Short mmCIF file of C-alpha atoms in Angstrom, two decimals:
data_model
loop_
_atom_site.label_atom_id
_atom_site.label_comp_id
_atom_site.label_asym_id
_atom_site.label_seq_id
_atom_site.Cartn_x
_atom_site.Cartn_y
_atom_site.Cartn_z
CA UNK A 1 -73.16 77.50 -44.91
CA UNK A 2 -73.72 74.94 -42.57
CA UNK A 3 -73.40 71.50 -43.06
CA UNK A 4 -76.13 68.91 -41.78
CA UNK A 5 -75.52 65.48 -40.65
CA UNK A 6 -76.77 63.50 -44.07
CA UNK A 7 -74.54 66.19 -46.49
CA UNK A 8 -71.11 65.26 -47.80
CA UNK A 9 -68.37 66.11 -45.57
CA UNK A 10 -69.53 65.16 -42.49
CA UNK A 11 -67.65 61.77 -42.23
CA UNK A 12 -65.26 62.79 -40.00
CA UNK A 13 -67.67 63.93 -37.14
CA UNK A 14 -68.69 61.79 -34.33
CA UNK A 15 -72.85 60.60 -34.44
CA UNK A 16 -74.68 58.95 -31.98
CA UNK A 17 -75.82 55.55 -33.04
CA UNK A 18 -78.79 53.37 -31.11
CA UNK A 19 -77.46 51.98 -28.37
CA UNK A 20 -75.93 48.00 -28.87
CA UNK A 21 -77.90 46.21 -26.98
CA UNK A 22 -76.20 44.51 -24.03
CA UNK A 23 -74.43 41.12 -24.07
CA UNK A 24 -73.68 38.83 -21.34
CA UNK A 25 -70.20 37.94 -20.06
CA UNK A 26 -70.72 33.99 -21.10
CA UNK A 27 -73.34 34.10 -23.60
CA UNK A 28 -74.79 30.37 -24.20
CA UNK A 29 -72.41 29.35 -21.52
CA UNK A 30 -73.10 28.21 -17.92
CA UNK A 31 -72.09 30.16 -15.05
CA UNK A 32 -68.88 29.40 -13.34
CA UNK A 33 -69.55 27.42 -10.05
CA UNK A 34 -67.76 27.34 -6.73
CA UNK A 35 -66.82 23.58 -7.84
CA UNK A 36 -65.41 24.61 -10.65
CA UNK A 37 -63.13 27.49 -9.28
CA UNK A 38 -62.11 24.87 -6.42
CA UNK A 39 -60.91 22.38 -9.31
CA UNK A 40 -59.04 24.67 -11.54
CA UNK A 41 -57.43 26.42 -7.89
CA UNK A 42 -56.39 22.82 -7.30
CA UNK A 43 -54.99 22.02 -10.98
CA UNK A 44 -52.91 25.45 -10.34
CA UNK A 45 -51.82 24.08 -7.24
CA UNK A 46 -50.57 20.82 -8.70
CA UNK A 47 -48.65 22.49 -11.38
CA UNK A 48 -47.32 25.05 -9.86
CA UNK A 49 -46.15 22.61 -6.97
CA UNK A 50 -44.55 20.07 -9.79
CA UNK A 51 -42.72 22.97 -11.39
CA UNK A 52 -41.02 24.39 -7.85
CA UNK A 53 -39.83 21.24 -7.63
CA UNK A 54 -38.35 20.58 -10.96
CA UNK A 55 -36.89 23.90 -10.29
CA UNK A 56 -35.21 22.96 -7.45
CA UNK A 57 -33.74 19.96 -9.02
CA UNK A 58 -32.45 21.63 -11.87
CA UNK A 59 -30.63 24.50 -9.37
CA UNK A 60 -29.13 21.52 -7.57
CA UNK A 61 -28.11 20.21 -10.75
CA UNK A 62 -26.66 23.38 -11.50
CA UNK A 63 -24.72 24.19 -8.39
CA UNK A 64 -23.10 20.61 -9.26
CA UNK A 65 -22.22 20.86 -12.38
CA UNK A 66 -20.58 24.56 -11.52
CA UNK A 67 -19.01 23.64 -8.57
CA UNK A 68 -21.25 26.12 -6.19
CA UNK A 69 -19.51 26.22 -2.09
CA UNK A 70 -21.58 23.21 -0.27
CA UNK A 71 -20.96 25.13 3.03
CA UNK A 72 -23.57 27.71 1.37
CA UNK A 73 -26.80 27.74 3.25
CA UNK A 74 -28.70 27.74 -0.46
CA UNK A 75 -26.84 25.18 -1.51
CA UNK A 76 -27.68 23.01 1.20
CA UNK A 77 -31.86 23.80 1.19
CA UNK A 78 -31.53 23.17 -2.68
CA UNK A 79 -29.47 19.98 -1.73
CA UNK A 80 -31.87 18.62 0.62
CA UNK A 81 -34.85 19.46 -1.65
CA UNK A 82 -32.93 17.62 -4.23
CA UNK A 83 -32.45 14.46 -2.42
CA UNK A 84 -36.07 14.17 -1.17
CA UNK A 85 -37.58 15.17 -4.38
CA UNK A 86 -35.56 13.00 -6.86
CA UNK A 87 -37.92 10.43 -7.14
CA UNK A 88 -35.17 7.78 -6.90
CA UNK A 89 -33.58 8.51 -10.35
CA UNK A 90 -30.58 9.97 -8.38
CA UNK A 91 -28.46 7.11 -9.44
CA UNK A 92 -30.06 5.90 -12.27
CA UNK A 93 -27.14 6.64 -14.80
CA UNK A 94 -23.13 6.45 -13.78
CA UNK A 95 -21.05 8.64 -16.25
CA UNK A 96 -17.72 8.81 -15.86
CA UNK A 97 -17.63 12.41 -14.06
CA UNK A 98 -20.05 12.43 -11.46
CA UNK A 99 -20.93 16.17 -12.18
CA UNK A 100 -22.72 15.49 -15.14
CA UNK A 101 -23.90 12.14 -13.73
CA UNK A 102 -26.00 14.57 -11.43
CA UNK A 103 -26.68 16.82 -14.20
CA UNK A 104 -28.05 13.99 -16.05
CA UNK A 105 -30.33 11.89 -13.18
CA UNK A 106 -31.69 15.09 -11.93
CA UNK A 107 -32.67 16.69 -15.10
CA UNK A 108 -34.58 13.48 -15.93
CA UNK A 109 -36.18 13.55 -12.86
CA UNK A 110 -36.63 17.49 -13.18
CA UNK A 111 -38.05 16.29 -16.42
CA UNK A 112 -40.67 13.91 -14.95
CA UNK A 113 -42.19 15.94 -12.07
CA UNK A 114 -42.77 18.71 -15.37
CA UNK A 115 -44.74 15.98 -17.24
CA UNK A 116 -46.62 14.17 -14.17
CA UNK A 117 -47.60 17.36 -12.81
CA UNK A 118 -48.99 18.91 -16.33
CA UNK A 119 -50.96 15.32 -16.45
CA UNK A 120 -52.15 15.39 -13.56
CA UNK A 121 -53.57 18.65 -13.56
CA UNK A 122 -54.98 18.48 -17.10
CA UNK A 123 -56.50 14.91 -15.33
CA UNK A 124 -58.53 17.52 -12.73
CA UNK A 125 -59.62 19.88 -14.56
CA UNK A 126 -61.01 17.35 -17.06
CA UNK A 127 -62.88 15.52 -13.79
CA UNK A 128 -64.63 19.14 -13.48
CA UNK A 129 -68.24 18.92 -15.43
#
């Protein structure tokens, strides 16, 4: 005996239902612009920019605090990175071993390109309508 579709039994067998009707990508939403995708491209600019150089003040930091070979040609692109990029805090504090005097200035200014650059990003995408 055969079943038919309506007849108990026949839940586990795939039927064809109507066809859902289509839905847009952004429904009720306006379509992304060119101005748009410039501003956010510029936001991810800014922050990733802010965060390569926290980065390379925290690896200077690091190579200071561990005692990396100054003759090393990474240690002196990270150096010179460091010293332009340190926002003057470089001296700001004066512990008593200058290892950790470095560790401490340069996290803090490590610390204030993350937050300026995260503000000042969220600033342009917000200027974005």
């Amino acid at each position: 005996m055969s079943e038919t579709p309506g007849t108990p039994g026949t839940q586990d067998r795939l039927v064809a239902t109507a066809p859902r009707p289509h839905r847009p990508a952004r429904p009720g939403g306006t379509p992304v612009t060119v101005r748009r995708r410039v501003v956010a491209s510029v936001a991810y600019v800014v922050r990733v920019a802010s965060r390569t150089a926290a980065l390379a003040l925290a690896l200077y930091a690091l190579f200071t605090v561990f005692r990396a070979n100054p003759a090393n040609a990474w240690y002196q692109l990270v150096e010179s990175l460091a010293s332009w990029l340190s926002l003057g805090l470089a001296n700001l504090f004066q512990l008593a071993d200058p290892r950790w005097t470095t560790l401490v200035n340069l996290g803090l200014a490590a610390v204030v390109w993350l937050v300026a650059g995260s503000a000042l990003a969220s600033l342009i995408k917000r200027a974005a309508p």
